[in-house]
CSV table of N, CA and C in Angstrom, one decimal:
chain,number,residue,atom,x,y,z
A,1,UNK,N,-19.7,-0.1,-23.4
A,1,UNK,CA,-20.2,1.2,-23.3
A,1,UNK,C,-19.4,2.0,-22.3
A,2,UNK,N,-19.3,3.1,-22.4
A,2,UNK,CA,-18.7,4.5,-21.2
A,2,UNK,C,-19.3,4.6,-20.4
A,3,UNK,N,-18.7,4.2,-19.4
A,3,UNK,CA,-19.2,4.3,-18.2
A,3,UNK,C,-20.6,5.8,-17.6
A,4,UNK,N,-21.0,6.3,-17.1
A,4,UNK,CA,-21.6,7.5,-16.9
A,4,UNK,C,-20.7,8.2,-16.2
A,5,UNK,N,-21.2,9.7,-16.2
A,5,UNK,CA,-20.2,10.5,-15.3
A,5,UNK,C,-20.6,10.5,-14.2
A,6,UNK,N,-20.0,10.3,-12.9
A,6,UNK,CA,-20.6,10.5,-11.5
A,6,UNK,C,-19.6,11.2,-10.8
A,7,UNK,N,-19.8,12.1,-9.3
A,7,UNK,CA,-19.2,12.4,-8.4
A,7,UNK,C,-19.7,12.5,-7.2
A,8,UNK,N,-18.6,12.3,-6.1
A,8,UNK,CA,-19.4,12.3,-4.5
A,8,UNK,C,-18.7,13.4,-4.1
A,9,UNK,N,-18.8,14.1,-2.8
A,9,UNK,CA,-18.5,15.2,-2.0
A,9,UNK,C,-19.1,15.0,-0.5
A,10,UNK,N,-18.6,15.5,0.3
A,10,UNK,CA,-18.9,15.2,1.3
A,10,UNK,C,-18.8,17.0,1.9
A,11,UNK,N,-20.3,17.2,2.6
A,11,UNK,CA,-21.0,18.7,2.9
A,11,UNK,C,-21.0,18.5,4.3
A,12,UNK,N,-20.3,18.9,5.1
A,12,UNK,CA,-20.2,18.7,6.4
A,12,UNK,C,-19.9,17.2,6.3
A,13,UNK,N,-20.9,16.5,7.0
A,13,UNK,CA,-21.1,15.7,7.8
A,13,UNK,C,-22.4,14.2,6.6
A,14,UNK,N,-22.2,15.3,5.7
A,14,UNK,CA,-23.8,14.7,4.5
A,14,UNK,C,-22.7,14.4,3.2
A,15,UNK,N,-22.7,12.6,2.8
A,15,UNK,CA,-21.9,12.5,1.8
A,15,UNK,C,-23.2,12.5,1.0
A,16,UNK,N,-23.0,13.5,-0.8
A,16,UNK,CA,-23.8,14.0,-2.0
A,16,UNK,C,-23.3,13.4,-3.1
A,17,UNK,N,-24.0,12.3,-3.3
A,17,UNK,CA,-23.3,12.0,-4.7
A,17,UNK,C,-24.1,11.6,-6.0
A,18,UNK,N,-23.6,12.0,-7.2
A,18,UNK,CA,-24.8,12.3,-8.5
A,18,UNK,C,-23.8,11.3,-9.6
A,19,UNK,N,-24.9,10.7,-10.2
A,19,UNK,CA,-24.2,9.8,-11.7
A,19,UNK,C,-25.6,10.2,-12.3
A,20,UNK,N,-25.0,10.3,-13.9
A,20,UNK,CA,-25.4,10.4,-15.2
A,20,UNK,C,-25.2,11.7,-15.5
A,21,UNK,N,-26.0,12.4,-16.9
A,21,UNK,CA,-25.4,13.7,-17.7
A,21,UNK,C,-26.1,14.3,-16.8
A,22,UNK,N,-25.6,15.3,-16.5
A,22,UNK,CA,-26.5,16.8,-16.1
A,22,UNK,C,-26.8,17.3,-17.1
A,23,UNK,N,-26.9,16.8,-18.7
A,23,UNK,CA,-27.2,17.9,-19.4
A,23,UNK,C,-28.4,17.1,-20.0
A,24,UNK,N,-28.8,15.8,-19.3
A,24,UNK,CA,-30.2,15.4,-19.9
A,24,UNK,C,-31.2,15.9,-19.3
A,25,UNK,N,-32.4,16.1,-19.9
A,25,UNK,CA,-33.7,16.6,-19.2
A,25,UNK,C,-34.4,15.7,-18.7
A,26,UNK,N,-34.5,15.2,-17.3
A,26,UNK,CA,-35.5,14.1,-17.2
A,26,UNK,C,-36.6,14.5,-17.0
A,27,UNK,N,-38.0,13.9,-17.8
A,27,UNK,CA,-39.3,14.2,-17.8
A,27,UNK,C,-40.0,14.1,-16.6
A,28,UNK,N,-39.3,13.0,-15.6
A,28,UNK,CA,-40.3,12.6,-14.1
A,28,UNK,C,-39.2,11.9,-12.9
A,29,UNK,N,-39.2,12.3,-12.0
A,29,UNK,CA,-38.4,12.6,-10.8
A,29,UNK,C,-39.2,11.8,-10.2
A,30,UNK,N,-38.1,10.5,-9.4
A,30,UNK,CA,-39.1,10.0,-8.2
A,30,UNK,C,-38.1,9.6,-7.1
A,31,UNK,N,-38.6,9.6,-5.9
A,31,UNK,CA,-37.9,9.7,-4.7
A,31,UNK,C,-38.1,9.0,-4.1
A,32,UNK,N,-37.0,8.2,-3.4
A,32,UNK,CA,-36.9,7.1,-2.6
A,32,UNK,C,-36.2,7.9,-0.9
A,33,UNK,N,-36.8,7.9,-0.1
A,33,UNK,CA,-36.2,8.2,1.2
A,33,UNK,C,-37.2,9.4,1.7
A,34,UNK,N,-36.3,10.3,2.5
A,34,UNK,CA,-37.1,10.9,3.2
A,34,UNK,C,-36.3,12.5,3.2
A,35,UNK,N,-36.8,13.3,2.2
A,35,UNK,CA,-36.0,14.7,1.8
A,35,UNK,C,-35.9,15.3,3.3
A,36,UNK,N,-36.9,15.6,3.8
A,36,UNK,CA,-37.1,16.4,5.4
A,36,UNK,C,-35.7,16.2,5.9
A,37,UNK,N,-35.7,14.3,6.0
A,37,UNK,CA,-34.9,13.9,7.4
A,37,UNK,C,-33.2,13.9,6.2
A,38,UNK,N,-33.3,14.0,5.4
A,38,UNK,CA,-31.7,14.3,4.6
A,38,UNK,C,-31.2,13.1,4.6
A,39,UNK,N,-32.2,12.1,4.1
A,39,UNK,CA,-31.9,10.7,3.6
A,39,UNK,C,-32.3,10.3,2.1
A,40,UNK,N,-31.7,10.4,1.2
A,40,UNK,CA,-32.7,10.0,0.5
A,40,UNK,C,-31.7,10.1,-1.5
A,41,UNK,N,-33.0,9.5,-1.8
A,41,UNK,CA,-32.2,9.4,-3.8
A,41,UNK,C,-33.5,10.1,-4.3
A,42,UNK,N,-33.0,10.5,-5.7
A,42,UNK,CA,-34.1,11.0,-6.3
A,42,UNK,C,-33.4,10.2,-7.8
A,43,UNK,N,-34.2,10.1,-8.6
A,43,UNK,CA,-34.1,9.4,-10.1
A,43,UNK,C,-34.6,9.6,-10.8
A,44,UNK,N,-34.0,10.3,-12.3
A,44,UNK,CA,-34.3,11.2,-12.8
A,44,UNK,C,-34.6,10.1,-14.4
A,45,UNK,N,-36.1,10.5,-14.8
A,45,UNK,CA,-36.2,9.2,-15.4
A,45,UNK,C,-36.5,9.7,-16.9
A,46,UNK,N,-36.5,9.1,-18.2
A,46,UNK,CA,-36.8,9.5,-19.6
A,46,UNK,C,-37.4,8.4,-20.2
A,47,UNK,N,-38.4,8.1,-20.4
A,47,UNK,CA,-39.4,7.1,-20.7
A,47,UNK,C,-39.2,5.8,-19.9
A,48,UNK,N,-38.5,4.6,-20.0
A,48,UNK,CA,-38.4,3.7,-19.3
A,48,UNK,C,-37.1,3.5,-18.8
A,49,UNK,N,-36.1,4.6,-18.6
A,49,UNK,CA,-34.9,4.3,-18.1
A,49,UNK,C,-34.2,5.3,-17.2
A,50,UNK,N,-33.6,5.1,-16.2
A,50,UNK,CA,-33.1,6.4,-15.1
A,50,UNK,C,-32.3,6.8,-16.0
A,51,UNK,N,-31.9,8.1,-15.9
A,51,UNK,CA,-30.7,8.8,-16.9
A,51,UNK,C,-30.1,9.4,-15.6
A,52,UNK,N,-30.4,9.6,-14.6
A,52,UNK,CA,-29.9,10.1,-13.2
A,52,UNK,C,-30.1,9.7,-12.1
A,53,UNK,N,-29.2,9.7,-10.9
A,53,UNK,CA,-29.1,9.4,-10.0
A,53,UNK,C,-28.8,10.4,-8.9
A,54,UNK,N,-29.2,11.0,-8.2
A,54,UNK,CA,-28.9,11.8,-7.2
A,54,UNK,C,-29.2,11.3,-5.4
A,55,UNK,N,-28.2,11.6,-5.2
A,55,UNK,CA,-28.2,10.8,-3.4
A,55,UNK,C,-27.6,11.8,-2.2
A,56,UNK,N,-28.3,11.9,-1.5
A,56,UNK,CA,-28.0,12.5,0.5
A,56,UNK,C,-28.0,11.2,1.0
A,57,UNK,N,-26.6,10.9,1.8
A,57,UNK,CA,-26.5,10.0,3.0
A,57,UNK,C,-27.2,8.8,2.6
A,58,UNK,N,-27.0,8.3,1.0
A,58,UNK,CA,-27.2,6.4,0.5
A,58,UNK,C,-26.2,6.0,0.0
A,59,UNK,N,-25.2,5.8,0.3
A,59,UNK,CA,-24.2,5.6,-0.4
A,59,UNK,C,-24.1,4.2,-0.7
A,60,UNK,N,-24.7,3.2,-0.1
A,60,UNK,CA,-25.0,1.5,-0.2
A,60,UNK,C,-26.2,1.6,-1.8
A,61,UNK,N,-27.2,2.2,-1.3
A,61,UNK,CA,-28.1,1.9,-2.5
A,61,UNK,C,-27.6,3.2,-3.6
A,62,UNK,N,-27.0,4.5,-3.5
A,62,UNK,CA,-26.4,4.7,-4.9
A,62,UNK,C,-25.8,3.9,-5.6
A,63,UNK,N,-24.5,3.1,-5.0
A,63,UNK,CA,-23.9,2.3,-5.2
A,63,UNK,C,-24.4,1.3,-6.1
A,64,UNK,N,-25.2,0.6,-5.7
A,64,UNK,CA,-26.3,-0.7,-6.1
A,64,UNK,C,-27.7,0.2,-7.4
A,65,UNK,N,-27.7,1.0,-7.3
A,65,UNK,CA,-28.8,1.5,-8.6
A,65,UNK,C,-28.0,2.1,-9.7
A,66,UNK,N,-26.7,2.6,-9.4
A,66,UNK,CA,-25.6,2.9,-10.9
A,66,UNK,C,-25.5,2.2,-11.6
A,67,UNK,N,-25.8,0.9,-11.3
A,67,UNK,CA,-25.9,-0.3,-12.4
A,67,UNK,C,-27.0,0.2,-13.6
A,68,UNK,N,-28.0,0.2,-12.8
A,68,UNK,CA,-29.1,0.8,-13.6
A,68,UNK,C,-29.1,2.2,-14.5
A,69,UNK,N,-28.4,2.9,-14.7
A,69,UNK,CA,-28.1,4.2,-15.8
A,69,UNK,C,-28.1,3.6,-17.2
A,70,UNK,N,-29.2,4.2,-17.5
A,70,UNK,CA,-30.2,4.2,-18.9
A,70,UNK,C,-30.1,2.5,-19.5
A,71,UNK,N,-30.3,1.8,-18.9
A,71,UNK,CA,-31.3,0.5,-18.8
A,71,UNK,C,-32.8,0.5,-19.1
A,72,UNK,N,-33.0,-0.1,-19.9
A,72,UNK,CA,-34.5,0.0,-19.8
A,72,UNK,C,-35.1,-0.8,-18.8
A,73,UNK,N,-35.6,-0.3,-17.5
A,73,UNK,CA,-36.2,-0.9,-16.6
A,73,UNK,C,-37.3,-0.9,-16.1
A,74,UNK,N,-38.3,-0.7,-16.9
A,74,UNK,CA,-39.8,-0.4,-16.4
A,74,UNK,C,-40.3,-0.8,-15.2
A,75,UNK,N,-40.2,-2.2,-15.3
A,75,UNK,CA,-41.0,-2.5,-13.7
A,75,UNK,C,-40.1,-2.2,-12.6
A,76,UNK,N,-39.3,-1.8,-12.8
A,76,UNK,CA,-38.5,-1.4,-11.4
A,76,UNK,C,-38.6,0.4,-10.8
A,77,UNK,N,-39.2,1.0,-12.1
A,77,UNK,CA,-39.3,2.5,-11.9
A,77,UNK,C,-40.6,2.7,-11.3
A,78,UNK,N,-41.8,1.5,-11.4
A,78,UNK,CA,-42.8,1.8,-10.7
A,78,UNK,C,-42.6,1.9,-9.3
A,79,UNK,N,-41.7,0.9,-8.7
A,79,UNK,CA,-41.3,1.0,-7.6
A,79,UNK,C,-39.9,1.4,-6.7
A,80,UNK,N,-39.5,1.9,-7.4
A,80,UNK,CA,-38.5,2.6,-6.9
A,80,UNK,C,-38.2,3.5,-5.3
A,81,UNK,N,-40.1,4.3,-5.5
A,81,UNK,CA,-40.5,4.8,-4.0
A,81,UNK,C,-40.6,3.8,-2.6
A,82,UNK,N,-41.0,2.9,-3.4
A,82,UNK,CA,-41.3,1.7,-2.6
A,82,UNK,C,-40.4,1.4,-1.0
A,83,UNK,N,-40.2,2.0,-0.4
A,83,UNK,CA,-39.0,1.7,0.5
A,83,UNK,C,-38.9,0.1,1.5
A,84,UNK,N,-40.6,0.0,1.2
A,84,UNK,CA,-40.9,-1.4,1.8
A,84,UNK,C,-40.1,-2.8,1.0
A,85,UNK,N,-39.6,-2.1,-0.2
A,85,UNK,CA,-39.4,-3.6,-1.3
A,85,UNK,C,-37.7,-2.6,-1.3
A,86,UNK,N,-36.8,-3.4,-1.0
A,86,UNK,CA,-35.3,-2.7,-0.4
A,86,UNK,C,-34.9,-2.9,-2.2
A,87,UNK,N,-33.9,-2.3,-2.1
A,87,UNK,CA,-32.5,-1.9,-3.6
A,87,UNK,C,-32.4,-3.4,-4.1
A,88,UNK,N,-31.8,-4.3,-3.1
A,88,UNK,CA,-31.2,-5.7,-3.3
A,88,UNK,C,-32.5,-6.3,-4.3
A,89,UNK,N,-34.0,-6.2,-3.4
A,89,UNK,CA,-35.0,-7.2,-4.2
A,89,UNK,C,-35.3,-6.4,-5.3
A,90,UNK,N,-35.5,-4.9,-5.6
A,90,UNK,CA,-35.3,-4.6,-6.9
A,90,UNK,C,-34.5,-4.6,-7.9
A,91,UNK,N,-33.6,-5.0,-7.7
A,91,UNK,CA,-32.3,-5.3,-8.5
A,91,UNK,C,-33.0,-6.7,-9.1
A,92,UNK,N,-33.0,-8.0,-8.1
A,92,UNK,CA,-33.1,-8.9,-8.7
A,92,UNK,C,-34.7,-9.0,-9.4
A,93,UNK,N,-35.0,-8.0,-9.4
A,93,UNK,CA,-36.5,-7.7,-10.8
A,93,UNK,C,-36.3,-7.2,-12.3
A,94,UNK,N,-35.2,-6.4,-12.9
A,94,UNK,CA,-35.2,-5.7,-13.9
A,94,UNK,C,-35.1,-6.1,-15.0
């Protein structure tokens, strides 16, 4: 399959970087990190599979959840917020 479209940029000092379509609508948005402190992913989800990725300052775990672009991964979307259960041990769940 085609790879997804992704791109990073770097805003000052804050590297921004997004994989999958911008032209999908995801129905439910969940967020891993901490928006305030400008850490953080958000994942943009359509029944049981991320269709998006969006990242402030993760470049390790964007990296490590692009795998994941429209996978069907249910038990991993429940916890995704989870910040106590790290990228690495969700990965080895899906």
């Amino acid at each position: 399959p085609e790879a997804a479209p992704w791109f990073w940029s770097h805003q000052f000092e804050v590297k921004v970087q997004m994989a999958g379509d911008p032209s999908i609508h995801a129905s439910r948005w969940v967020t891993r990190g901490d928006i305030a402190g400008g850490s953080f992913l958000t994942f943009g989800i359509v029944e049981d599979r991320i269709v998006r990725i969006e990242a402030v300052d993760r470049p390790a775990e964007f990296a490590q959840t692009k795998s994941w672009l429209d996978r069907p991964i249910p038990s991993v979307i429940d916890r995704l917020a989870d910040e106590s259960c790290s990228i690495r041990q969700l990965l080895a769940r899906p």
